[in-house]
CSV table of C-alpha atoms and ligand atoms in Angstrom, one decimal:
chain,number,residue,atom,x,y,z
F,1,MET,CA,-243.6,-91.7,-29.0
F,2,SER,CA,-245.4,-92.0,-31.8
F,3,TYR,CA,-245.2,-90.4,-35.3
F,4,PRO,CA,-246.5,-87.8,-36.3
F,5,LYS,CA,-244.8,-85.9,-32.8
F,6,ILE,CA,-244.5,-82.4,-32.8
F,7,ILE,CA,-241.5,-82.1,-30.8
F,8,ILE,CA,-241.3,-79.0,-28.4
F,9,ASN,CA,-237.7,-77.8,-26.2
F,10,LYS,CA,-238.5,-76.7,-22.6
F,11,ASP,CA,-235.4,-74.8,-22.9
F,12,LYS,CA,-235.1,-72.5,-25.6
F,13,PHE,CA,-239.5,-72.0,-25.1
F,14,LYS,CA,-238.0,-71.0,-21.1
F,15,LYS,CA,-235.5,-68.7,-22.9
F,16,ASN,CA,-238.0,-67.0,-25.3
F,17,VAL,CA,-240.7,-66.7,-22.1
F,18,GLU,CA,-237.4,-65.4,-19.5
F,19,ARG,CA,-236.8,-62.7,-22.5
F,20,LEU,CA,-240.0,-61.6,-22.9
F,21,VAL,CA,-240.1,-60.9,-19.6
F,22,GLU,CA,-237.5,-58.9,-19.2
F,23,ILE,CA,-238.9,-57.0,-22.1
F,24,CYS,CA,-241.8,-55.9,-20.7
F,25,GLU,CA,-240.9,-55.1,-17.0
F,26,LYS,CA,-238.2,-52.7,-18.4
F,27,SER,CA,-241.4,-50.7,-19.9
F,28,ASN,CA,-243.9,-51.7,-16.3
F,29,ILE,CA,-245.8,-53.7,-18.6
F,30,SER,CA,-247.5,-56.8,-17.1
F,31,PRO,CA,-247.0,-59.9,-19.1
F,32,GLY,CA,-249.9,-62.8,-19.6
F,33,GLY,CA,-249.0,-65.9,-21.4
F,34,VAL,CA,-251.5,-66.9,-24.4
F,35,THR,CA,-252.0,-70.3,-24.2
F,36,LYS,CA,-254.2,-71.1,-26.9
F,37,VAL,CA,-251.7,-72.0,-29.6
F,38,PHE,CA,-251.1,-75.3,-27.7
F,39,CYS,CA,-254.5,-75.7,-26.8
F,40,GLY,CA,-253.9,-75.1,-22.3
F,41,ASN,CA,-251.1,-77.5,-22.4
F,42,GLU,CA,-250.5,-77.9,-19.0
F,43,GLU,CA,-247.1,-78.5,-18.4
F,44,LEU,CA,-246.4,-75.5,-20.8
F,45,ALA,CA,-248.5,-72.8,-19.3
F,46,LYS,CA,-246.4,-73.9,-16.0
F,47,ILE,CA,-243.1,-73.2,-17.5
F,48,TYR,CA,-245.1,-69.8,-18.7
F,49,VAL,CA,-245.2,-69.0,-15.1
F,50,GLU,CA,-241.6,-70.2,-14.5
F,51,GLY,CA,-240.7,-67.7,-16.5
F,52,GLY,CA,-242.0,-64.9,-15.1
F,53,MET,CA,-245.9,-64.4,-16.9
F,54,ARG,CA,-247.9,-63.1,-14.4
F,55,PHE,CA,-251.4,-64.4,-15.6
F,56,LEU,CA,-252.4,-67.3,-18.3
F,57,ALA,CA,-254.8,-66.3,-21.5
F,58,ASP,CA,-257.0,-68.6,-23.6
F,59,SER,CA,-259.9,-67.9,-26.1
F,60,ARG,CA,-261.5,-71.1,-24.9
F,61,ILE,CA,-262.5,-71.7,-21.4
F,62,GLN,CA,-262.2,-76.0,-22.1
F,63,ASN,CA,-258.2,-74.2,-22.3
F,64,ILE,CA,-259.1,-72.7,-19.2
F,65,LYS,CA,-260.1,-75.4,-17.4
F,66,ARG,CA,-257.2,-77.4,-17.4
F,67,LEU,CA,-255.1,-74.4,-16.1
F,68,TYR,CA,-257.6,-74.2,-13.3
F,69,ASP,CA,-255.1,-75.4,-10.6
F,70,ILE,CA,-251.8,-72.9,-12.0
F,71,PRO,CA,-252.0,-70.7,-8.7
F,72,VAL,CA,-252.2,-67.4,-11.4
F,73,PRO,CA,-255.1,-65.3,-12.6
F,74,LYS,CA,-256.9,-66.6,-16.1
F,75,LEU,CA,-258.1,-64.0,-17.8
F,76,MET,CA,-260.3,-65.1,-21.4
F,77,LEU,CA,-259.5,-63.7,-24.5
F,78,ARG,CA,-262.3,-64.9,-26.6
F,79,LEU,CA,-265.5,-62.5,-25.7
F,80,PRO,CA,-267.9,-65.3,-23.7
F,81,GLN,CA,-270.8,-66.4,-25.0
F,82,ILE,CA,-274.0,-66.2,-23.0
F,83,SER,CA,-274.4,-70.0,-23.2
F,84,GLU,CA,-271.1,-69.7,-21.3
F,85,VAL,CA,-270.9,-67.7,-18.4
F,86,ASP,CA,-271.0,-70.0,-15.7
F,87,GLU,CA,-268.1,-71.7,-16.4
F,88,VAL,CA,-266.2,-68.4,-17.6
F,89,VAL,CA,-267.3,-67.2,-14.1
F,90,LYS,CA,-266.1,-70.8,-12.2
F,91,TYR,CA,-262.4,-70.7,-14.3
F,92,ALA,CA,-261.6,-67.6,-15.1
F,93,ASP,CA,-260.6,-64.6,-13.0
F,94,ILE,CA,-260.7,-62.0,-15.8
F,95,SER,CA,-262.8,-61.3,-19.5
F,96,LEU,CA,-262.4,-59.7,-21.8
F,97,ASN,CA,-265.9,-58.3,-23.1
F,98,SER,CA,-268.0,-55.7,-25.5
F,99,GLU,CA,-271.1,-56.8,-24.9
F,100,GLN,CA,-274.3,-55.6,-22.5
F,101,GLU,CA,-276.2,-58.5,-22.6
F,102,THR,CA,-272.9,-60.8,-22.2
F,103,ILE,CA,-271.5,-58.8,-19.3
F,104,GLU,CA,-275.0,-58.6,-17.3
F,105,SER,CA,-275.3,-62.5,-18.0
F,106,LEU,CA,-271.4,-63.0,-16.2
F,107,SER,CA,-273.2,-60.4,-13.1
F,108,ILE,CA,-275.5,-63.0,-12.8
F,109,ALA,CA,-273.2,-66.1,-13.0
F,110,ALA,CA,-270.9,-64.5,-10.3
F,111,ILE,CA,-273.8,-63.6,-8.0
F,112,LYS,CA,-275.4,-66.9,-8.0
F,113,GLN,CA,-271.5,-68.2,-7.2
F,114,LYS,CA,-271.0,-65.8,-4.9
F,115,LYS,CA,-267.6,-64.1,-7.0
F,116,VAL,CA,-267.0,-61.1,-8.9
F,117,HIS,CA,-265.9,-61.3,-11.5
F,118,ASP,CA,-263.1,-58.9,-13.6
F,119,ILE,CA,-263.9,-57.5,-16.4
F,120,ILE,CA,-262.0,-55.7,-19.8
F,121,LEU,CA,-264.1,-53.5,-21.5
F,122,MET,CA,-262.4,-54.1,-25.5
F,123,ILE,CA,-262.5,-51.1,-27.8
F,124,ASP,CA,-262.1,-51.4,-31.7
F,125,LEU,CA,-259.6,-48.8,-32.6
F,126,GLY,CA,-259.8,-49.5,-36.0
F,127,ASP,CA,-259.0,-53.3,-36.7
F,128,LEU,CA,-262.5,-54.6,-36.8
F,129,ARG,CA,-262.4,-57.6,-34.5
F,130,GLU,CA,-263.8,-56.8,-31.4
F,131,GLY,CA,-264.2,-54.0,-29.7
F,132,ILE,CA,-266.7,-50.9,-29.5
F,133,PHE,CA,-266.1,-48.4,-31.9
F,134,ALA,CA,-267.8,-46.0,-31.9
F,135,GLU,CA,-266.7,-43.8,-28.4
F,136,ASP,CA,-270.2,-42.3,-27.3
F,137,LYS,CA,-271.1,-46.3,-26.6
F,138,ILE,CA,-268.3,-46.9,-24.2
F,139,TYR,CA,-269.1,-44.3,-21.7
F,140,ASP,CA,-272.8,-45.6,-21.9
F,141,LEU,CA,-272.3,-49.2,-21.3
F,142,VAL,CA,-269.9,-48.1,-18.6
F,143,LYS,CA,-272.7,-46.3,-16.1
F,144,ILE,CA,-274.3,-49.4,-17.2
F,145,ILE,CA,-271.4,-52.2,-16.2
F,146,LEU,CA,-270.9,-49.7,-12.4
F,147,ASN,CA,-274.5,-50.5,-11.7
F,148,LEU,CA,-274.1,-54.2,-11.8
F,149,LYS,CA,-272.7,-56.4,-8.7
F,150,GLY,CA,-271.5,-59.2,-9.8
F,151,VAL,CA,-269.2,-57.4,-12.2
F,152,ARG,CA,-265.8,-55.3,-11.7
F,153,LEU,CA,-264.9,-53.2,-14.6
F,154,ILE,CA,-261.2,-53.2,-13.9
F,155,GLY,CA,-260.0,-51.9,-17.6
F,156,PHE,CA,-259.9,-51.1,-20.5
F,157,GLY,CA,-258.5,-53.2,-23.8
F,158,THR,CA,-257.9,-53.6,-27.4
F,159,ASN,CA,-256.6,-56.9,-30.0
F,160,LEU,CA,-254.7,-55.2,-33.2
F,161,THR,CA,-253.7,-56.6,-35.9
F,162,CYS,CA,-256.0,-59.8,-36.0
F,163,TYR,CA,-258.7,-59.2,-38.8
F,164,GLY,CA,-257.3,-55.8,-40.0
F,165,GLY,CA,-253.7,-55.7,-40.6
F,166,VAL,CA,-253.8,-52.5,-38.3
F,167,ILE,CA,-250.1,-51.5,-37.0
F,168,PRO,CA,-250.2,-50.6,-33.1
F,169,ARG,CA,-249.3,-46.9,-33.0
F,170,LYS,CA,-248.5,-44.0,-30.6
F,171,ASP,CA,-251.6,-42.7,-32.2
F,172,ASN,CA,-254.1,-44.8,-32.1
F,173,LEU,CA,-252.8,-46.7,-28.3
F,174,ASN,CA,-253.4,-43.3,-27.3
F,175,ARG,CA,-256.8,-43.1,-27.9
F,176,LEU,CA,-257.0,-45.9,-24.8
F,177,SER,CA,-255.8,-44.6,-22.8
F,178,THR,CA,-257.3,-41.0,-23.6
F,179,ILE,CA,-260.7,-43.1,-22.9
F,180,LYS,CA,-259.9,-44.7,-20.0
F,181,LYS,CA,-259.1,-41.1,-18.8
F,182,LYS,CA,-262.2,-39.8,-19.0
F,183,VAL,CA,-264.0,-42.7,-17.7
F,184,GLU,CA,-262.1,-42.1,-15.0
F,185,GLU,CA,-262.7,-38.4,-14.2
F,186,GLU,CA,-266.6,-39.0,-15.4
F,187,PHE,CA,-267.6,-41.8,-13.2
F,188,ASN,CA,-264.6,-40.9,-10.3
F,189,ILE,CA,-263.2,-44.3,-10.0
F,190,GLN,CA,-259.8,-46.0,-11.0
F,191,LEU,CA,-259.3,-48.2,-13.3
F,192,GLU,CA,-255.8,-50.6,-12.9
F,193,ILE,CA,-255.4,-52.1,-16.2
F,194,LEU,CA,-254.7,-51.1,-19.7
F,195,SER,CA,-254.3,-54.4,-22.1
F,196,GLY,CA,-253.0,-52.8,-25.0
F,197,GLY,CA,-252.7,-56.1,-27.4
F,198,ASN,CA,-250.6,-58.9,-28.2
F,199,SER,CA,-247.1,-59.7,-29.8
F,200,SER,CA,-248.0,-57.3,-32.6
F,201,SER,CA,-247.5,-54.3,-29.7
F,202,LEU,CA,-244.1,-55.2,-29.4
F,203,HIS,CA,-242.7,-53.5,-31.5
F,204,LEU,CA,-244.0,-50.1,-29.7
F,205,ILE,CA,-242.0,-51.0,-26.5
F,206,GLU,CA,-237.9,-51.5,-28.9
F,207,THR,CA,-238.6,-47.8,-30.6
F,208,GLY,CA,-239.6,-46.2,-27.2
F,209,GLU,CA,-243.1,-45.1,-28.2
F,210,MET,CA,-244.9,-47.0,-26.4
F,211,PRO,CA,-247.6,-45.4,-24.1
F,212,GLU,CA,-247.0,-44.5,-20.3
F,213,GLU,CA,-250.6,-45.8,-19.2
F,214,ILE,CA,-250.3,-49.6,-21.2
F,215,ASN,CA,-249.5,-51.8,-18.7
F,216,GLN,CA,-250.6,-54.9,-19.6
F,217,LEU,CA,-250.2,-57.2,-22.4
F,218,ARG,CA,-251.0,-61.0,-23.7
F,219,LEU,CA,-248.2,-62.3,-25.2
F,220,GLY,CA,-248.2,-65.6,-27.6
F,221,GLU,CA,-246.7,-65.7,-30.8
F,222,ALA,CA,-244.2,-63.9,-29.4
F,223,LEU,CA,-243.5,-66.7,-26.6
F,224,VAL,CA,-243.5,-69.8,-28.6
F,225,LEU,CA,-241.8,-68.0,-32.3
F,226,GLY,CA,-239.9,-65.5,-30.7
F,227,ARG,CA,-241.7,-63.1,-33.2
F,228,GLU,CA,-243.3,-59.4,-33.0
F,229,THR,CA,-246.1,-59.6,-35.3
F,230,ALA,CA,-246.7,-56.3,-36.9
F,231,PHE,CA,-243.7,-56.6,-39.2
F,232,GLY,CA,-242.9,-60.2,-38.5
F,233,HIS,CA,-239.2,-59.9,-36.7
F,234,GLN,CA,-237.7,-61.9,-35.1
F,235,ILE,CA,-237.2,-60.5,-30.8
F,236,SER,CA,-233.2,-60.8,-30.2
F,237,GLY,CA,-232.4,-63.3,-27.7
F,238,THR,CA,-235.4,-65.8,-28.8
F,239,ASN,CA,-235.6,-68.7,-30.7
F,240,ASN,CA,-237.9,-69.0,-33.5
F,241,ASP,CA,-237.6,-73.4,-33.0
F,242,CYS,CA,-239.1,-74.4,-29.7
F,243,PHE,CA,-241.5,-76.3,-31.8
F,244,LYS,CA,-240.5,-79.3,-34.5
F,245,LEU,CA,-242.3,-81.0,-36.4
F,246,ALA,CA,-241.0,-85.2,-36.8
F,247,ALA,CA,-242.9,-87.5,-39.3
F,248,GLU,CA,-241.7,-90.8,-40.7
F,249,ILE,CA,-241.3,-91.7,-44.1
F,250,ILE,CA,-243.7,-94.4,-45.2
F,251,GLU,CA,-242.6,-94.5,-49.5
F,252,LEU,CA,-239.4,-93.5,-50.6
F,253,LYS,CA,-238.9,-94.4,-54.7
F,254,GLU,CA,-238.4,-92.3,-58.0
F,255,LYS,CA,-241.0,-91.4,-59.4
F,256,PRO,CA,-242.1,-89.4,-63.1
F,257,SER,CA,-243.4,-85.5,-61.8
F,258,LEU,CA,-246.1,-85.3,-64.3
F,259,PRO,CA,-248.7,-87.8,-63.3
F,260,LEU,CA,-249.9,-90.8,-65.9
F,261,GLY,CA,-253.1,-89.6,-67.7
F,262,GLU,CA,-255.8,-87.2,-67.9
F,263,ILE,CA,-255.8,-84.7,-65.0
F,264,GLY,CA,-259.2,-84.7,-62.9
F,265,MET,CA,-259.3,-83.5,-59.6
F,266,ASP,CA,-257.8,-83.9,-56.8
F,267,ALA,CA,-258.4,-85.7,-53.5
F,268,PHE,CA,-260.0,-81.5,-52.8
F,269,GLY,CA,-261.9,-81.0,-55.4
F,270,ARG,CA,-259.7,-79.0,-57.8
F,271,LYS,CA,-258.2,-79.5,-60.9
F,272,PRO,CA,-253.5,-79.6,-60.2
F,273,THR,CA,-251.0,-78.7,-62.2
F,274,PHE,CA,-247.4,-79.9,-62.5
F,275,ILE,CA,-243.9,-79.0,-63.9
F,276,ASP,CA,-242.0,-81.2,-65.5
F,277,LYS,CA,-238.5,-81.6,-63.9
F,278,GLY,CA,-237.6,-85.6,-64.9
F,279,ASN,CA,-238.0,-88.5,-62.7
F,280,ARG,CA,-237.3,-87.4,-59.1
F,281,LYS,CA,-237.4,-89.0,-55.8
F,282,ARG,CA,-240.2,-88.8,-53.5
F,283,ALA,CA,-240.9,-89.6,-49.5
F,284,ILE,CA,-244.0,-89.7,-48.7
F,285,CYS,CA,-244.9,-89.3,-45.1
F,286,ALA,CA,-247.2,-90.6,-42.6
F,287,ILE,CA,-249.0,-86.7,-42.2
F,288,GLY,CA,-251.8,-85.1,-44.4
F,289,LYS,CA,-254.2,-82.0,-44.6
F,290,GLN,CA,-256.0,-82.8,-41.0
F,291,ASP,CA,-253.3,-82.4,-39.0
F,292,ILE,CA,-251.7,-79.2,-40.8
F,293,ASP,CA,-250.8,-76.9,-44.1
F,294,ILE,CA,-247.8,-77.5,-46.3
F,295,ASP,CA,-248.1,-74.0,-46.1
F,296,ASP,CA,-247.0,-73.9,-42.1
F,297,LEU,CA,-244.4,-75.7,-42.5
F,298,ILE,CA,-240.6,-75.2,-43.8
F,299,PRO,CA,-238.6,-78.1,-44.5
F,300,GLU,CA,-235.9,-78.4,-42.0
F,301,ASP,CA,-233.6,-79.7,-43.8
F,302,ASN,CA,-233.8,-77.3,-46.6
F,303,SER,CA,-232.9,-79.1,-49.9
F,304,ILE,CA,-236.2,-80.7,-49.2
F,305,SER,CA,-238.9,-79.2,-51.0
F,306,ILE,CA,-242.7,-80.3,-50.4
F,307,ILE,CA,-244.8,-81.2,-53.0
F,308,GLY,CA,-248.1,-81.6,-51.8
F,309,GLU,CA,-250.2,-83.1,-49.0
F,310,SER,CA,-254.0,-85.3,-49.1
F,311,SER,CA,-255.7,-85.5,-46.0
F,312,ASP,CA,-253.8,-88.6,-44.2
F,313,HIS,CA,-250.5,-87.8,-46.7
F,314,LEU,CA,-247.7,-85.3,-47.3
F,315,ILE,CA,-245.4,-86.0,-50.3
F,316,ILE,CA,-241.3,-84.0,-50.4
F,317,ASP,CA,-239.0,-84.0,-53.3
F,318,ILE,CA,-235.4,-85.5,-51.7
F,319,THR,CA,-233.6,-84.9,-54.8
F,320,GLU,CA,-231.5,-82.8,-53.9
F,321,SER,CA,-230.4,-83.5,-50.3
F,322,ASN,CA,-227.3,-85.1,-49.3
F,323,THR,CA,-229.1,-87.2,-46.7
F,324,ILE,CA,-229.5,-90.6,-47.6
F,325,TYR,CA,-233.6,-90.9,-46.3
F,326,LYS,CA,-235.0,-94.3,-46.2
F,327,VAL,CA,-238.4,-95.4,-45.5
F,328,GLY,CA,-238.6,-95.1,-41.4
F,329,ASP,CA,-236.8,-92.3,-41.5
F,330,GLU,CA,-238.0,-89.1,-39.7
F,331,VAL,CA,-238.2,-85.5,-41.8
F,332,LEU,CA,-237.8,-82.4,-39.9
F,333,PHE,CA,-240.0,-79.5,-40.2
F,334,ASN,CA,-240.0,-76.3,-38.7
F,335,ILE,CA,-243.8,-74.6,-38.5
F,336,ASN,CA,-245.5,-71.0,-37.8
F,337,TYR,CA,-248.3,-70.3,-35.4
F,338,GLY,CA,-250.8,-71.2,-37.2
F,339,GLY,CA,-249.0,-74.6,-38.1
F,340,ILE,CA,-248.3,-75.2,-34.3
F,341,LEU,CA,-252.2,-74.6,-33.2
F,342,LYS,CA,-253.8,-77.3,-36.0
F,343,LEU,CA,-250.9,-80.2,-34.6
F,344,MET,CA,-251.2,-79.2,-31.1
F,345,THR,CA,-255.1,-79.4,-31.9
F,346,SER,CA,-254.2,-82.9,-33.9
F,347,GLU,CA,-255.2,-85.5,-31.6
F,348,TYR,CA,-253.1,-88.4,-34.1
F,349,VAL,CA,-250.3,-85.9,-33.2
F,350,SER,CA,-248.4,-87.2,-30.3
F,351,LYS,CA,-247.0,-84.1,-28.3
F,352,GLU,CA,-242.7,-84.7,-27.0
F,353,ILE,CA,-242.3,-82.0,-24.4
F,354,ILE,CA,-237.7,-82.7,-24.4
A,1,LIG,C1,-254.9,-64.0,-29.6
A,1,LIG,C2,-255.0,-63.3,-28.9
A,1,LIG,C3,-253.7,-63.0,-28.3
A,1,LIG,C4,-252.9,-63.4,-28.4
A,1,LIG,O1,-251.5,-62.8,-29.3
A,1,LIG,P1,-250.2,-63.2,-30.5
A,1,LIG,O2,-250.1,-62.3,-31.3
A,1,LIG,O3,-250.4,-64.7,-30.2
A,1,LIG,O4,-249.4,-62.6,-29.1
A,1,LIG,C5,-253.9,-61.5,-27.5
A,1,LIG,N1,-255.4,-61.1,-27.0
A,1,LIG,C6,-255.4,-61.6,-27.6
A,1,LIG,C7,-257.4,-61.0,-28.1
A,1,LIG,C8,-256.7,-62.6,-28.8
A,1,LIG,O5,-257.2,-63.6,-29.0
């Protein structure tokens, strides 16, 4: 397969999935596999399901569409756009919501399609991304939803550590179960789901602090990189190198570390600065800012350092490496979550599942 390519190790990936299923099931939590980081790739989504994920979740309807043939429920993670409610009802079984207008539109779309679309109402516990913030507004909205024929309220959910960096704790998640109980009593209904967040909620399982009523988590990074994301710890028994980048060397030369001539702007309008380290062995890899940010890459050969990047060129310093590189060789990099997302999104990067 042509370079640059992202190489995905199926066995390692599946081990991560199985390990997380094991962790969640011990706490009676139904885990869902979040597919957005790999753009809803069907082969990888199937590994989620084979490994025991109970449902699939994505923030983009185009990705959810790709998962149509996989026989588990699909959850739309991002609040639906009113302009896409027909597709959301068609391809997703459940969506996360916080806006009355959208829920009403979903209901109309569902009635048209002779379906009932399931809704999880999002509560903002302080991270300040999506969700209802003012508690009294929750009850007003529940009342309205219960009168709509095309949608069914199945529970409440929250999302933390995404915008505000707020860490899920027993106290903030307990608010979610309190709200659920209040709604169940006030409206005399039963709600099945309490969706307690993403990979940043996993640490509560480990410390035994996960509120009992939380029965669903939506996991992305924990599956792909084996990381709980509240503190950034590696989860025991998982791999952090299921996804790797391989880029090809197109030039390899010894050059000084300081550019010659007067320094103006670089390709992105910034004035670069340099440290003189004398002559260095520099390699150019055929990948660039269009596909990846250098901050998202860690060279696997830890004696390599990344010097810089323009749209289509990645410059690395291989002076300290014990490996003898030559033009045409591949250089391997580990990648963080943001990097995997960018590489999987770039049509210039091949995807090789091994
Ligand atoms: C992306 C996302 C997730 C998954 O987050 P991870 O940190 O990758 O586990 C869960 N819920 C929502 C609403 C999301 O947007």
